PDB file of C-alpha atoms in Angstrom:
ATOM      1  CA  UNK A   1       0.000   0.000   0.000  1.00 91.00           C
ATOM      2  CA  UNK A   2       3.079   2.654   0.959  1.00 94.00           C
ATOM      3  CA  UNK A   3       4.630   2.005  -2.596  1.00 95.00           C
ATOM      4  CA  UNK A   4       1.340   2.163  -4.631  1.00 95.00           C
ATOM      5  CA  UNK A   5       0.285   5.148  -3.093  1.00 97.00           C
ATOM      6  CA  UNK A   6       3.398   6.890  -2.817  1.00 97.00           C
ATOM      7  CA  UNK A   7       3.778   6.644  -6.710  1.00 97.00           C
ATOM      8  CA  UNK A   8       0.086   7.674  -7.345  1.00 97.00           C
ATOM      9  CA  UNK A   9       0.702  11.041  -5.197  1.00 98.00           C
ATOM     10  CA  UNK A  10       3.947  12.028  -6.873  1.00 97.00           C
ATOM     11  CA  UNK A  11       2.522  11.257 -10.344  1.00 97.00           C
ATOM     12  CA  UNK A  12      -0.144  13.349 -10.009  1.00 98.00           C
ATOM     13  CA  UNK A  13       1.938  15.934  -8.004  1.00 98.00           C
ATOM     14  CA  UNK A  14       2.688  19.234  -9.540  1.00 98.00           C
ATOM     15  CA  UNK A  15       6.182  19.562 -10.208  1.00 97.00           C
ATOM     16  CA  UNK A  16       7.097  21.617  -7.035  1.00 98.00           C
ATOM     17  CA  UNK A  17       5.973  18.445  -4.854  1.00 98.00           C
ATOM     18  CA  UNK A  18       7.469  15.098  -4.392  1.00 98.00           C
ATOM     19  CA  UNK A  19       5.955  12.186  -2.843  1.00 98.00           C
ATOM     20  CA  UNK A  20       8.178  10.427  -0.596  1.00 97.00           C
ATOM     21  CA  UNK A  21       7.657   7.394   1.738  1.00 96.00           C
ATOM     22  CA  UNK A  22       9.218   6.347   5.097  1.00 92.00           C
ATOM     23  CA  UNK A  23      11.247   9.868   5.852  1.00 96.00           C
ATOM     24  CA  UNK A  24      11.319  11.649   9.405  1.00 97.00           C
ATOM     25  CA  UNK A  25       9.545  14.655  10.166  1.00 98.00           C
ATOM     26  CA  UNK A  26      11.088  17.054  12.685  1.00 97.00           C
ATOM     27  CA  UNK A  27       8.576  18.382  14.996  1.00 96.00           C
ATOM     28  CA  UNK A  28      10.510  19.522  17.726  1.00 90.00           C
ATOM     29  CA  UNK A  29      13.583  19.063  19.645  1.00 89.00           C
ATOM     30  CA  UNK A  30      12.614  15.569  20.878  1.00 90.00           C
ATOM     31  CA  UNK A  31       9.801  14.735  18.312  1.00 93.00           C
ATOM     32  CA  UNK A  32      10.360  13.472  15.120  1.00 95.00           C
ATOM     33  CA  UNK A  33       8.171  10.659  13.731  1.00 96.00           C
ATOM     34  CA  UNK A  34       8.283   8.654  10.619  1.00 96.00           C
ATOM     35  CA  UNK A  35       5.594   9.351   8.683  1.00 97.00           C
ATOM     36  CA  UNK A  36       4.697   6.150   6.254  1.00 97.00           C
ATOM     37  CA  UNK A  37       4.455   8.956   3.353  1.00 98.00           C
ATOM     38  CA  UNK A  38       4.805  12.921   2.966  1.00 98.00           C
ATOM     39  CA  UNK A  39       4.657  15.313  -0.072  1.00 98.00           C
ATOM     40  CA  UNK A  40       7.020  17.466   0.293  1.00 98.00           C
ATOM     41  CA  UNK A  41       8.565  20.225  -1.590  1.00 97.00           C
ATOM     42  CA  UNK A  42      10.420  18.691  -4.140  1.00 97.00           C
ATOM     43  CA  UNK A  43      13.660  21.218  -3.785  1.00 96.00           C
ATOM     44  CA  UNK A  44      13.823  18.836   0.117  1.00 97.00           C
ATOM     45  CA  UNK A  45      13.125  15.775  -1.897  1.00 96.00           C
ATOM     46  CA  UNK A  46      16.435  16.044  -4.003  1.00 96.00           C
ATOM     47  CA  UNK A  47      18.542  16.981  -1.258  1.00 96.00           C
ATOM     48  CA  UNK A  48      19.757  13.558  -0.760  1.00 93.00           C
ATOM     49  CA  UNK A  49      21.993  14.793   2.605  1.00 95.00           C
ATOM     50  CA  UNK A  50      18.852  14.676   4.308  1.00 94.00           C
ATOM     51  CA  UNK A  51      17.561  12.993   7.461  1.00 95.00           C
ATOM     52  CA  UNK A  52      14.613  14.455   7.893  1.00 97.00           C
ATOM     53  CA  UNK A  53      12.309  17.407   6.805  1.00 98.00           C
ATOM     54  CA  UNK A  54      10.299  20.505   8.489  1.00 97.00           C
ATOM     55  CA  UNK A  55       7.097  21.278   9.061  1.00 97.00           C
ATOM     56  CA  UNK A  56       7.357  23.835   6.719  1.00 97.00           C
ATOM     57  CA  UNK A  57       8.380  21.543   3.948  1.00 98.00           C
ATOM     58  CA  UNK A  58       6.100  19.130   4.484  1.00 98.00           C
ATOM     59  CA  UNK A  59       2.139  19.558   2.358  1.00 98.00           C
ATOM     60  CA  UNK A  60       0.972  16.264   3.279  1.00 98.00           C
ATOM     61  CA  UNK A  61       1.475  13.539   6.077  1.00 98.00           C
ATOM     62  CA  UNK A  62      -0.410   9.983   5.102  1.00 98.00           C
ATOM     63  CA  UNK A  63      -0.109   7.370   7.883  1.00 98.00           C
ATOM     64  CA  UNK A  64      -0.854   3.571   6.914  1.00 97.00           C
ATOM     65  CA  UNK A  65      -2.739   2.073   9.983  1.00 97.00           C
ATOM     66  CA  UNK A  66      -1.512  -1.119  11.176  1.00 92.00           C
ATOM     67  CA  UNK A  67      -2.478  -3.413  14.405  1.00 91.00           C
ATOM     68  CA  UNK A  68       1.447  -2.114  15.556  1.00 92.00           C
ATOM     69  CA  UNK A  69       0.726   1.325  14.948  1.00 92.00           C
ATOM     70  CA  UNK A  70      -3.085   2.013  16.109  1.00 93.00           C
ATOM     71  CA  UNK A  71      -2.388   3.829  19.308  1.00 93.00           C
ATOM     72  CA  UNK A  72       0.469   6.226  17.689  1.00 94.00           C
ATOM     73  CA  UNK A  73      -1.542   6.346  13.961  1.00 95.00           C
ATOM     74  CA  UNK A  74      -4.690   7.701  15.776  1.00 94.00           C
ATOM     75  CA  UNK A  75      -3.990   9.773  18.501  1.00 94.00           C
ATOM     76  CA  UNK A  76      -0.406  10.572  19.219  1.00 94.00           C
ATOM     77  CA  UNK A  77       0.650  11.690  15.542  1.00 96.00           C
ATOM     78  CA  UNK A  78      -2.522  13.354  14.108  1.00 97.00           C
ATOM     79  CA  UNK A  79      -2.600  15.533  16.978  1.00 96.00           C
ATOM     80  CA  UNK A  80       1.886  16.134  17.050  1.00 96.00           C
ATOM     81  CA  UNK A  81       1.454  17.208  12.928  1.00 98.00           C
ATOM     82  CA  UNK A  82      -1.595  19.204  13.434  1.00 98.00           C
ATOM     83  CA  UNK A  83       0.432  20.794  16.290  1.00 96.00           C
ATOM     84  CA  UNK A  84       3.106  21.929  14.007  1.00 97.00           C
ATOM     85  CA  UNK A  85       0.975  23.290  11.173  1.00 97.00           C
ATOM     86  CA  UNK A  86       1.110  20.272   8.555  1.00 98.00           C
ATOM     87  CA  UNK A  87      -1.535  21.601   7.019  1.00 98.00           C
ATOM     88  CA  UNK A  88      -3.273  18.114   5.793  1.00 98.00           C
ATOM     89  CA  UNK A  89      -3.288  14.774   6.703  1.00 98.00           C
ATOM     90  CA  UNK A  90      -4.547  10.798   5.670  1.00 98.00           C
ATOM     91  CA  UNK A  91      -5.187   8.301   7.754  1.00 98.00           C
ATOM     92  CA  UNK A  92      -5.776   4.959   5.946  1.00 98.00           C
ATOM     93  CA  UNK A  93      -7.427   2.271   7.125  1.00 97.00           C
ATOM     94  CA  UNK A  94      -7.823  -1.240   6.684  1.00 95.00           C
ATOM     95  CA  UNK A  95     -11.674  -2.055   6.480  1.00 94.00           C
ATOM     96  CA  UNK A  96     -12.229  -5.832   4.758  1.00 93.00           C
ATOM     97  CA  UNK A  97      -8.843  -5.981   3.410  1.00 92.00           C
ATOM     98  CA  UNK A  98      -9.528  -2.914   1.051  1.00 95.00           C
ATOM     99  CA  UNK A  99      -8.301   0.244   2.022  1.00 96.00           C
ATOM    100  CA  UNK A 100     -10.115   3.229   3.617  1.00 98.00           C
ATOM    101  CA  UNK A 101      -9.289   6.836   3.103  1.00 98.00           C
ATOM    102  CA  UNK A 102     -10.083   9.240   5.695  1.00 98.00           C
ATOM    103  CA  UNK A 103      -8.738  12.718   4.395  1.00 98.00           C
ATOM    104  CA  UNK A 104      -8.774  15.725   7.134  1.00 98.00           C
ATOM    105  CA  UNK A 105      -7.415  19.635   6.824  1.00 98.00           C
ATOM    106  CA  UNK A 106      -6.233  21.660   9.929  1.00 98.00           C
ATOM    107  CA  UNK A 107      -8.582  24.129  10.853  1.00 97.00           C
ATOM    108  CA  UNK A 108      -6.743  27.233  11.432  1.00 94.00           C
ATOM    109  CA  UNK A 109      -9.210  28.662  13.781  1.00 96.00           C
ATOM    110  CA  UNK A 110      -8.956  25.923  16.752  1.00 96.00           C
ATOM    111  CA  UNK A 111      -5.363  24.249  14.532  1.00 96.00           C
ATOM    112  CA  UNK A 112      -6.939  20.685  15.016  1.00 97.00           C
ATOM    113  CA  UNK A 113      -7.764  18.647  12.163  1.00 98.00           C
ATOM    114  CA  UNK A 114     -11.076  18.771  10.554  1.00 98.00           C
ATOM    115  CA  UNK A 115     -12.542  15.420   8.767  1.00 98.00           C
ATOM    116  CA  UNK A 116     -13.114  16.369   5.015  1.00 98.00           C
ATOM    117  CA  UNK A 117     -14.092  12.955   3.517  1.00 98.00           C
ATOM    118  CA  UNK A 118     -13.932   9.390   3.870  1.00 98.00           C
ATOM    119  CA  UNK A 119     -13.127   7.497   0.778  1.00 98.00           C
ATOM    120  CA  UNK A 120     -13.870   3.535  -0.099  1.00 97.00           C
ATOM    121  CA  UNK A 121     -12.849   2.606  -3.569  1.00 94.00           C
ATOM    122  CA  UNK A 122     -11.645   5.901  -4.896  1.00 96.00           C
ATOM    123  CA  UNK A 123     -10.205   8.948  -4.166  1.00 97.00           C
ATOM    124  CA  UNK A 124     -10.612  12.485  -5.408  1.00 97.00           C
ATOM    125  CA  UNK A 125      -9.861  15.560  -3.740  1.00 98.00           C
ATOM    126  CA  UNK A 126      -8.885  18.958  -4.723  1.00 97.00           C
ATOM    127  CA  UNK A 127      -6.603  20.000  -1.994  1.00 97.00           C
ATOM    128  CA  UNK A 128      -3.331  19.923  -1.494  1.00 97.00           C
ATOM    129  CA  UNK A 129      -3.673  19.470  -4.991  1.00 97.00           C
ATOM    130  CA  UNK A 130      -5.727  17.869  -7.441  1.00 97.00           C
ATOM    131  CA  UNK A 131      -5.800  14.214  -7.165  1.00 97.00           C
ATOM    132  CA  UNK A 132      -7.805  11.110  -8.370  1.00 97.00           C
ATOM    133  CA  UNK A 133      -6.092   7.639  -7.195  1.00 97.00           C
ATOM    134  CA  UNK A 134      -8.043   4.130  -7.465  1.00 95.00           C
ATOM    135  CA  UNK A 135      -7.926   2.808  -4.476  1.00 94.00           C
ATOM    136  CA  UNK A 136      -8.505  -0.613  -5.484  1.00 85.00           C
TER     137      UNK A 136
END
């Protein structure tokens, strides 16, 4: 699921973006997850130096759930990258064995994340930029 939709994102990314899977985030001095996939600007993407990448950098965080990773997937990251200003964020679930979309956008009035859609089967949405993945 990482690969596949890691190559559908930075297909359909604008040139400016890259999708890039498995790459730390730095959140603070002591926080810095591993997001399963970010876009990211693509000018951090070719820096190949890098250990990790900002906030700032960062237009899109996309976490794969996983029986390992429920706790941290749910609770403890959403609220860490909505805490730093990454403006939006997936969470994708596992529902049957097919995947389950669940898109949200920070809200900049209360900066939590707001649910936007949940998506079986495909996905279209126009923000952080236009995309329209198969899910299947």
């Amino acid at each position: 699921m990482i690969r596949r939709l890691t190559a559908a994102l930075d297909e359909q990314a604008p040139e400016s973006l890259s999708a890039v899977d498995q790459m730390d985030v730095k959140l603070g001095h002591r926080t810095r997850p591993c997001p399963d996939i970010v876009v990211i600007d693509t000018f951090a993407a070719d820096d190949d130096e890098r250990t990790f990448y900002t906030p700032g950098e960062v237009h899109l965080v996309v976490e794969i759930v996983s029986p390992e990773s429920e706790d941290r997937d749910r609770k403890t990251k959403p609220f860490r990258y909505a805490e730093a200003g990454i403006r939006h964020f997936w969470q994708v679930e596992n529902n049957g064995g097919k995947p389950v979309v669940y898109v949200y956008e920070l809200d900049p009035a209360t900066g939590a994340y707001g649910l936007t859609g949940i998506h079986h089967g495909h996905l279209t949405v126009p923000v952080p930029f236009p995309l329209d993945i198969d899910l299947g």
